[in-house]
Amino acid sequence: MKAPLTTNYNATPVGDAAPKHASLETGYFRDPLLTGLSFAWDDVAIQKIAKEGGIDEVAYADYEGFLILGVFGKFTIHVYGN
C-alpha cells in the first residue's frame, strides 16, 4: 500500500521543480495471539530523514507499507523537499 502523509498540497512543487528525495525504512511486528503487543524498530522520523538526506525544508512526505497477515510489516517513509 502507498499513501500520503501530507494533506495540504497547495504549494507542493511538481515537474521540473520537484524537490530532493530521501527515505528510511522500519520493521514492525505484532503478536496477536499470546500477548497482543506490537513494536517497531528503527527511527524513521521525518525530521531525521530530512537531515540525513540534506533536505532543509520539507515539502511533503508519503509512505509505503508491506504487511504479512497483519503480523509482520515493513514501512518506508519518503520525504521530499529542498
PDB file of N, CA and C in Angstrom:
ATOM      1  N   MET A   1       0.833  -1.170   0.000  1.00  0.00           N
ATOM      2  CA  MET A   1       0.000   0.000   0.000  1.00  0.00           C
ATOM      3  C   MET A   1       0.881   1.239   0.000  1.00  0.00           C
ATOM      4  N   LYS A   2       0.428   2.279  -0.614  1.00  0.00           N
ATOM      5  CA  LYS A   2       1.107   3.569  -0.621  1.00  0.00           C
ATOM      6  C   LYS A   2       0.084   4.634  -0.280  1.00  0.00           C
ATOM      7  N   ALA A   3       0.515   5.618   0.508  1.00  0.00           N
ATOM      8  CA  ALA A   3      -0.407   6.683   0.902  1.00  0.00           C
ATOM      9  C   ALA A   3       0.382   7.930   1.275  1.00  0.00           C
ATOM     10  N   PRO A   4      -0.241   9.092   1.165  1.00  0.00           N
ATOM     11  CA  PRO A   4       0.441  10.330   1.557  1.00  0.00           C
ATOM     12  C   PRO A   4       0.430  10.526   3.068  1.00  0.00           C
ATOM     13  N   LEU A   5       1.462  11.173   3.577  1.00  0.00           N
ATOM     14  CA  LEU A   5       1.479  11.619   4.965  1.00  0.00           C
ATOM     15  C   LEU A   5       1.132  13.102   5.022  1.00  0.00           C
ATOM     16  N   THR A   6       1.116  13.741   3.876  1.00  0.00           N
ATOM     17  CA  THR A   6       0.827  15.160   3.764  1.00  0.00           C
ATOM     18  C   THR A   6      -0.613  15.331   3.303  1.00  0.00           C
ATOM     19  N   THR A   7      -1.313  16.317   3.829  1.00  0.00           N
ATOM     20  CA  THR A   7      -2.693  16.545   3.416  1.00  0.00           C
ATOM     21  C   THR A   7      -2.906  17.888   2.739  1.00  0.00           C
ATOM     22  N   ASN A   8      -1.931  18.795   2.806  1.00  0.00           N
ATOM     23  CA  ASN A   8      -2.066  20.112   2.191  1.00  0.00           C
ATOM     24  C   ASN A   8      -1.094  20.208   1.027  1.00  0.00           C
ATOM     25  N   TYR A   9      -1.625  20.201  -0.195  1.00  0.00           N
ATOM     26  CA  TYR A   9      -0.783  20.210  -1.388  1.00  0.00           C
ATOM     27  C   TYR A   9      -0.813  21.543  -2.134  1.00  0.00           C
ATOM     28  N   ASN A  10      -1.260  22.611  -1.493  1.00  0.00           N
ATOM     29  CA  ASN A  10      -1.407  23.897  -2.175  1.00  0.00           C
ATOM     30  C   ASN A  10      -0.116  24.403  -2.804  1.00  0.00           C
ATOM     31  N   ALA A  11       1.006  24.302  -2.128  1.00  0.00           N
ATOM     32  CA  ALA A  11       2.269  24.827  -2.642  1.00  0.00           C
ATOM     33  C   ALA A  11       3.274  23.711  -2.925  1.00  0.00           C
ATOM     34  N   THR A  12       2.786  22.511  -3.247  1.00  0.00           N
ATOM     35  CA  THR A  12       3.676  21.382  -3.483  1.00  0.00           C
ATOM     36  C   THR A  12       4.346  21.515  -4.845  1.00  0.00           C
ATOM     37  N   PRO A  13       5.686  21.511  -4.890  1.00  0.00           N
ATOM     38  CA  PRO A  13       6.386  21.602  -6.176  1.00  0.00           C
ATOM     39  C   PRO A  13       6.244  20.307  -6.977  1.00  0.00           C
ATOM     40  N   VAL A  14       6.032  20.440  -8.290  1.00  0.00           N
ATOM     41  CA  VAL A  14       5.892  19.276  -9.170  1.00  0.00           C
ATOM     42  C   VAL A  14       6.705  19.494 -10.441  1.00  0.00           C
ATOM     43  N   GLY A  15       6.829  18.476 -11.252  1.00  0.00           N
ATOM     44  CA  GLY A  15       7.531  18.581 -12.529  1.00  0.00           C
ATOM     45  C   GLY A  15       9.007  18.865 -12.350  1.00  0.00           C
ATOM     46  N   ASP A  16       9.520  19.849 -13.104  1.00  0.00           N
ATOM     47  CA  ASP A  16      10.938  20.208 -13.037  1.00  0.00           C
ATOM     48  C   ASP A  16      11.320  20.814 -11.699  1.00  0.00           C
ATOM     49  N   ALA A  17      10.348  21.322 -10.960  1.00  0.00           N
ATOM     50  CA  ALA A  17      10.621  21.922  -9.651  1.00  0.00           C
ATOM     51  C   ALA A  17      10.556  20.885  -8.534  1.00  0.00           C
ATOM     52  N   ALA A  18      10.445  19.609  -8.913  1.00  0.00           N
ATOM     53  CA  ALA A  18      10.348  18.558  -7.895  1.00  0.00           C
ATOM     54  C   ALA A  18      11.578  18.583  -7.002  1.00  0.00           C
ATOM     55  N   PRO A  19      11.374  18.438  -5.718  1.00  0.00           N
ATOM     56  CA  PRO A  19      12.458  18.560  -4.745  1.00  0.00           C
ATOM     57  C   PRO A  19      13.314  17.307  -4.611  1.00  0.00           C
ATOM     58  N   LYS A  20      14.296  17.401  -3.725  1.00  0.00           N
ATOM     59  CA  LYS A  20      15.133  16.255  -3.371  1.00  0.00           C
ATOM     60  C   LYS A  20      14.277  15.188  -2.691  1.00  0.00           C
ATOM     61  N   HIS A  21      14.806  13.979  -2.666  1.00  0.00           N
ATOM     62  CA  HIS A  21      14.086  12.865  -2.069  1.00  0.00           C
ATOM     63  C   HIS A  21      15.007  12.102  -1.117  1.00  0.00           C
ATOM     64  N   ALA A  22      14.494  11.703   0.030  1.00  0.00           N
ATOM     65  CA  ALA A  22      15.222  10.862   0.979  1.00  0.00           C
ATOM     66  C   ALA A  22      14.224   9.906   1.623  1.00  0.00           C
ATOM     67  N   SER A  23      14.690   8.718   2.021  1.00  0.00           N
ATOM     68  CA  SER A  23      13.776   7.769   2.650  1.00  0.00           C
ATOM     69  C   SER A  23      14.518   6.852   3.615  1.00  0.00           C
ATOM     70  N   LEU A  24      13.775   6.315   4.566  1.00  0.00           N
ATOM     71  CA  LEU A  24      14.263   5.317   5.511  1.00  0.00           C
ATOM     72  C   LEU A  24      13.162   4.280   5.702  1.00  0.00           C
ATOM     73  N   GLU A  25      13.551   3.117   6.184  1.00  0.00           N
ATOM     74  CA  GLU A  25      12.574   2.056   6.367  1.00  0.00           C
ATOM     75  C   GLU A  25      12.644   1.489   7.788  1.00  0.00           C
ATOM     76  N   THR A  26      11.509   0.989   8.242  1.00  0.00           N
ATOM     77  CA  THR A  26      11.410   0.408   9.577  1.00  0.00           C
ATOM     78  C   THR A  26      10.675  -0.926   9.500  1.00  0.00           C
ATOM     79  N   GLY A  27      10.879  -1.757  10.499  1.00  0.00           N
ATOM     80  CA  GLY A  27      10.172  -3.022  10.589  1.00  0.00           C
ATOM     81  C   GLY A  27       9.116  -2.964  11.675  1.00  0.00           C
ATOM     82  N   TYR A  28       8.155  -3.862  11.595  1.00  0.00           N
ATOM     83  CA  TYR A  28       7.027  -3.886  12.527  1.00  0.00           C
ATOM     84  C   TYR A  28       6.681  -5.342  12.821  1.00  0.00           C
ATOM     85  N   PHE A  29       6.379  -5.646  14.083  1.00  0.00           N
ATOM     86  CA  PHE A  29       5.946  -6.984  14.466  1.00  0.00           C
ATOM     87  C   PHE A  29       4.813  -6.871  15.477  1.00  0.00           C
ATOM     88  N   ARG A  30       3.821  -7.729  15.325  1.00  0.00           N
ATOM     89  CA  ARG A  30       2.690  -7.756  16.253  1.00  0.00           C
ATOM     90  C   ARG A  30       2.401  -9.198  16.627  1.00  0.00           C
ATOM     91  N   ASP A  31       2.221  -9.437  17.913  1.00  0.00           N
ATOM     92  CA  ASP A  31       1.865 -10.762  18.414  1.00  0.00           C
ATOM     93  C   ASP A  31       0.380 -10.740  18.769  1.00  0.00           C
ATOM     94  N   PRO A  32      -0.488 -11.151  17.855  1.00  0.00           N
ATOM     95  CA  PRO A  32      -1.924 -11.069  18.130  1.00  0.00           C
ATOM     96  C   PRO A  32      -2.456 -12.195  19.024  1.00  0.00           C
ATOM     97  N   LEU A  33      -1.707 -13.275  19.178  1.00  0.00           N
ATOM     98  CA  LEU A  33      -2.227 -14.437  19.905  1.00  0.00           C
ATOM     99  C   LEU A  33      -1.876 -14.477  21.382  1.00  0.00           C
ATOM    100  N   LEU A  34      -0.609 -14.336  21.714  1.00  0.00           N
ATOM    101  CA  LEU A  34      -0.186 -14.526  23.101  1.00  0.00           C
ATOM    102  C   LEU A  34      -0.250 -13.261  23.945  1.00  0.00           C
ATOM    103  N   THR A  35       0.383 -12.210  23.504  1.00  0.00           N
ATOM    104  CA  THR A  35       0.499 -11.011  24.340  1.00  0.00           C
ATOM    105  C   THR A  35      -0.287  -9.813  23.819  1.00  0.00           C
ATOM    106  N   GLY A  36      -0.555  -9.769  22.523  1.00  0.00           N
ATOM    107  CA  GLY A  36      -1.229  -8.612  21.944  1.00  0.00           C
ATOM    108  C   GLY A  36      -0.317  -7.410  21.772  1.00  0.00           C
ATOM    109  N   LEU A  37       0.960  -7.595  22.071  1.00  0.00           N
ATOM    110  CA  LEU A  37       1.925  -6.492  21.957  1.00  0.00           C
ATOM    111  C   LEU A  37       2.353  -6.289  20.513  1.00  0.00           C
ATOM    112  N   SER A  38       2.708  -5.061  20.203  1.00  0.00           N
ATOM    113  CA  SER A  38       3.276  -4.761  18.894  1.00  0.00           C
ATOM    114  C   SER A  38       4.448  -3.813  19.101  1.00  0.00           C
ATOM    115  N   PHE A  39       5.417  -3.899  18.220  1.00  0.00           N
ATOM    116  CA  PHE A  39       6.557  -2.994  18.302  1.00  0.00           C
ATOM    117  C   PHE A  39       7.186  -2.808  16.934  1.00  0.00           C
ATOM    118  N   ALA A  40       7.889  -1.709  16.807  1.00  0.00           N
ATOM    119  CA  ALA A  40       8.614  -1.379  15.577  1.00  0.00           C
ATOM    120  C   ALA A  40      10.040  -1.038  15.962  1.00  0.00           C
ATOM    121  N   TRP A  41      10.942  -1.126  15.023  1.00  0.00           N
ATOM    122  CA  TRP A  41      12.333  -0.768  15.279  1.00  0.00           C
ATOM    123  C   TRP A  41      12.811   0.185  14.211  1.00  0.00           C
ATOM    124  N   ASP A  42      13.871   0.873  14.486  1.00  0.00           N
ATOM    125  CA  ASP A  42      14.472   1.923  13.661  1.00  0.00           C
ATOM    126  C   ASP A  42      13.661   3.212  13.765  1.00  0.00           C
ATOM    127  N   ASP A  43      14.371   4.310  13.739  1.00  0.00           N
ATOM    128  CA  ASP A  43      13.770   5.637  13.835  1.00  0.00           C
ATOM    129  C   ASP A  43      13.554   6.173  12.435  1.00  0.00           C
ATOM    130  N   VAL A  44      12.310   6.393  12.065  1.00  0.00           N
ATOM    131  CA  VAL A  44      12.005   6.922  10.738  1.00  0.00           C
ATOM    132  C   VAL A  44      11.239   8.237  10.850  1.00  0.00           C
ATOM    133  N   ALA A  45      11.664   9.091  11.768  1.00  0.00           N
ATOM    134  CA  ALA A  45      11.042  10.401  11.933  1.00  0.00           C
ATOM    135  C   ALA A  45      11.329  11.255  10.707  1.00  0.00           C
ATOM    136  N   ILE A  46      10.360  12.032  10.287  1.00  0.00           N
ATOM    137  CA  ILE A  46      10.516  12.880   9.102  1.00  0.00           C
ATOM    138  C   ILE A  46      11.699  13.823   9.272  1.00  0.00           C
ATOM    139  N   GLN A  47      11.865  14.377  10.458  1.00  0.00           N
ATOM    140  CA  GLN A  47      12.985  15.290  10.710  1.00  0.00           C
ATOM    141  C   GLN A  47      14.325  14.581  10.512  1.00  0.00           C
ATOM    142  N   LYS A  48      14.454  13.359  10.989  1.00  0.00           N
ATOM    143  CA  LYS A  48      15.694  12.598  10.837  1.00  0.00           C
ATOM    144  C   LYS A  48      15.959  12.275   9.368  1.00  0.00           C
ATOM    145  N   ILE A  49      14.941  11.858   8.643  1.00  0.00           N
ATOM    146  CA  ILE A  49      15.099  11.529   7.227  1.00  0.00           C
ATOM    147  C   ILE A  49      15.540  12.761   6.448  1.00  0.00           C
ATOM    148  N   ALA A  50      14.914  13.902   6.724  1.00  0.00           N
ATOM    149  CA  ALA A  50      15.273  15.140   6.030  1.00  0.00           C
ATOM    150  C   ALA A  50      16.715  15.521   6.317  1.00  0.00           C
ATOM    151  N   LYS A  51      17.131  15.439   7.563  1.00  0.00           N
ATOM    152  CA  LYS A  51      18.502  15.801   7.941  1.00  0.00           C
ATOM    153  C   LYS A  51      19.512  14.900   7.241  1.00  0.00           C
ATOM    154  N   GLU A  52      19.279  13.593   7.261  1.00  0.00           N
ATOM    155  CA  GLU A  52      20.200  12.654   6.624  1.00  0.00           C
ATOM    156  C   GLU A  52      20.218  12.795   5.105  1.00  0.00           C
ATOM    157  N   GLY A  53      19.111  13.253   4.519  1.00  0.00           N
ATOM    158  CA  GLY A  53      19.032  13.430   3.075  1.00  0.00           C
ATOM    159  C   GLY A  53      19.440  14.813   2.598  1.00  0.00           C
ATOM    160  N   GLY A  54      19.856  15.678   3.514  1.00  0.00           N
ATOM    161  CA  GLY A  54      20.266  17.029   3.131  1.00  0.00           C
ATOM    162  C   GLY A  54      19.103  17.927   2.740  1.00  0.00           C
ATOM    163  N   ILE A  55      17.942  17.672   3.294  1.00  0.00           N
ATOM    164  CA  ILE A  55      16.746  18.459   2.998  1.00  0.00           C
ATOM    165  C   ILE A  55      16.531  19.445   4.138  1.00  0.00           C
ATOM    166  N   ASP A  56      16.556  20.746   3.811  1.00  0.00           N
ATOM    167  CA  ASP A  56      16.368  21.782   4.829  1.00  0.00           C
ATOM    168  C   ASP A  56      14.904  22.143   5.034  1.00  0.00           C
ATOM    169  N   GLU A  57      14.120  22.077   3.966  1.00  0.00           N
ATOM    170  CA  GLU A  57      12.700  22.451   4.028  1.00  0.00           C
ATOM    171  C   GLU A  57      11.864  21.321   3.435  1.00  0.00           C
ATOM    172  N   VAL A  58      11.045  20.688   4.248  1.00  0.00           N
ATOM    173  CA  VAL A  58      10.218  19.566   3.797  1.00  0.00           C
ATOM    174  C   VAL A  58       9.004  20.093   3.051  1.00  0.00           C
ATOM    175  N   ALA A  59       8.785  19.587   1.823  1.00  0.00           N
ATOM    176  CA  ALA A  59       7.624  19.982   1.030  1.00  0.00           C
ATOM    177  C   ALA A  59       6.453  19.024   1.270  1.00  0.00           C
ATOM    178  N   TYR A  60       6.732  17.728   1.265  1.00  0.00           N
ATOM    179  CA  TYR A  60       5.695  16.736   1.530  1.00  0.00           C
ATOM    180  C   TYR A  60       6.336  15.392   1.852  1.00  0.00           C
ATOM    181  N   ALA A  61       5.520  14.448   2.324  1.00  0.00           N
ATOM    182  CA  ALA A  61       6.007  13.118   2.693  1.00  0.00           C
ATOM    183  C   ALA A  61       4.935  12.090   2.364  1.00  0.00           C
ATOM    184  N   ASP A  62       5.386  10.862   2.097  1.00  0.00           N
ATOM    185  CA  ASP A  62       4.458   9.755   1.908  1.00  0.00           C
ATOM    186  C   ASP A  62       5.094   8.477   2.439  1.00  0.00           C
ATOM    187  N   TYR A  63       4.336   7.394   2.402  1.00  0.00           N
ATOM    188  CA  TYR A  63       4.870   6.136   2.915  1.00  0.00           C
ATOM    189  C   TYR A  63       4.411   4.962   2.060  1.00  0.00           C
ATOM    190  N   GLU A  64       5.167   3.880   2.159  1.00  0.00           N
ATOM    191  CA  GLU A  64       4.816   2.604   1.557  1.00  0.00           C
ATOM    192  C   GLU A  64       4.788   1.579   2.683  1.00  0.00           C
ATOM    193  N   GLY A  65       3.822   0.707   2.654  1.00  0.00           N
ATOM    194  CA  GLY A  65       3.732  -0.322   3.679  1.00  0.00           C
ATOM    195  C   GLY A  65       3.547  -1.689   3.060  1.00  0.00           C
ATOM    196  N   PHE A  66       4.144  -2.685   3.697  1.00  0.00           N
ATOM    197  CA  PHE A  66       4.022  -4.067   3.267  1.00  0.00           C
ATOM    198  C   PHE A  66       3.736  -4.892   4.511  1.00  0.00           C
ATOM    199  N   LEU A  67       2.562  -5.502   4.576  1.00  0.00           N
ATOM    200  CA  LEU A  67       2.157  -6.291   5.749  1.00  0.00           C
ATOM    201  C   LEU A  67       1.918  -7.743   5.361  1.00  0.00           C
ATOM    202  N   ILE A  68       2.327  -8.640   6.246  1.00  0.00           N
ATOM    203  CA  ILE A  68       2.057 -10.062   6.053  1.00  0.00           C
ATOM    204  C   ILE A  68       1.110 -10.498   7.163  1.00  0.00           C
ATOM    205  N   LEU A  69      -0.144 -10.720   6.805  1.00  0.00           N
ATOM    206  CA  LEU A  69      -1.190 -11.162   7.731  1.00  0.00           C
ATOM    207  C   LEU A  69      -1.328 -10.281   8.970  1.00  0.00           C
ATOM    208  N   GLY A  70      -0.933  -9.028   8.869  1.00  0.00           N
ATOM    209  CA  GLY A  70      -1.035  -8.104   9.986  1.00  0.00           C
ATOM    210  C   GLY A  70      -0.091  -8.401  11.131  1.00  0.00           C
ATOM    211  N   VAL A  71       0.873  -9.318  10.924  1.00  0.00           N
ATOM    212  CA  VAL A  71       1.799  -9.708  11.980  1.00  0.00           C
ATOM    213  C   VAL A  71       3.170  -9.088  11.774  1.00  0.00           C
ATOM    214  N   PHE A  72       3.684  -9.151  10.580  1.00  0.00           N
ATOM    215  CA  PHE A  72       4.989  -8.571  10.274  1.00  0.00           C
ATOM    216  C   PHE A  72       4.820  -7.559   9.167  1.00  0.00           C
ATOM    217  N   GLY A  73       5.539  -6.448   9.264  1.00  0.00           N
ATOM    218  CA  GLY A  73       5.443  -5.427   8.238  1.00  0.00           C
ATOM    219  C   GLY A  73       6.738  -4.679   8.042  1.00  0.00           C
ATOM    220  N   LYS A  74       6.811  -3.995   6.917  1.00  0.00           N
ATOM    221  CA  LYS A  74       7.934  -3.131   6.596  1.00  0.00           C
ATOM    222  C   LYS A  74       7.355  -1.829   6.049  1.00  0.00           C
ATOM    223  N   PHE A  75       7.775  -0.717   6.618  1.00  0.00           N
ATOM    224  CA  PHE A  75       7.276   0.582   6.199  1.00  0.00           C
ATOM    225  C   PHE A  75       8.440   1.453   5.749  1.00  0.00           C
ATOM    226  N   THR A  76       8.256   2.147   4.643  1.00  0.00           N
ATOM    227  CA  THR A  76       9.253   3.079   4.129  1.00  0.00           C
ATOM    228  C   THR A  76       8.635   4.461   4.090  1.00  0.00           C
ATOM    229  N   ILE A  77       9.285   5.419   4.742  1.00  0.00           N
ATOM    230  CA  ILE A  77       8.830   6.811   4.746  1.00  0.00           C
ATOM    231  C   ILE A  77       9.668   7.583   3.736  1.00  0.00           C
ATOM    232  N   HIS A  78       9.010   8.295   2.811  1.00  0.00           N
ATOM    233  CA  HIS A  78       9.679   9.122   1.807  1.00  0.00           C
ATOM    234  C   HIS A  78       9.436  10.587   2.139  1.00  0.00           C
ATOM    235  N   VAL A  79      10.497  11.379   2.126  1.00  0.00           N
ATOM    236  CA  VAL A  79      10.411  12.808   2.411  1.00  0.00           C
ATOM    237  C   VAL A  79      10.939  13.559   1.198  1.00  0.00           C
ATOM    238  N   TYR A  80      10.230  14.595   0.783  1.00  0.00           N
ATOM    239  CA  TYR A  80      10.604  15.403  -0.373  1.00  0.00           C
ATOM    240  C   TYR A  80      10.743  16.860   0.054  1.00  0.00           C
ATOM    241  N   GLY A  81      11.727  17.540  -0.467  1.00  0.00           N
ATOM    242  CA  GLY A  81      11.915  18.945  -0.117  1.00  0.00           C
ATOM    243  C   GLY A  81      13.172  19.508  -0.731  1.00  0.00           C
ATOM    244  N   ASN A  82      13.555  20.699  -0.300  1.00  0.00           N
ATOM    245  CA  ASN A  82      14.737  21.380  -0.837  1.00  0.00           C
ATOM    246  C   ASN A  82      15.796  21.505   0.242  1.00  0.00           C
TER     247      ASN A  82
END
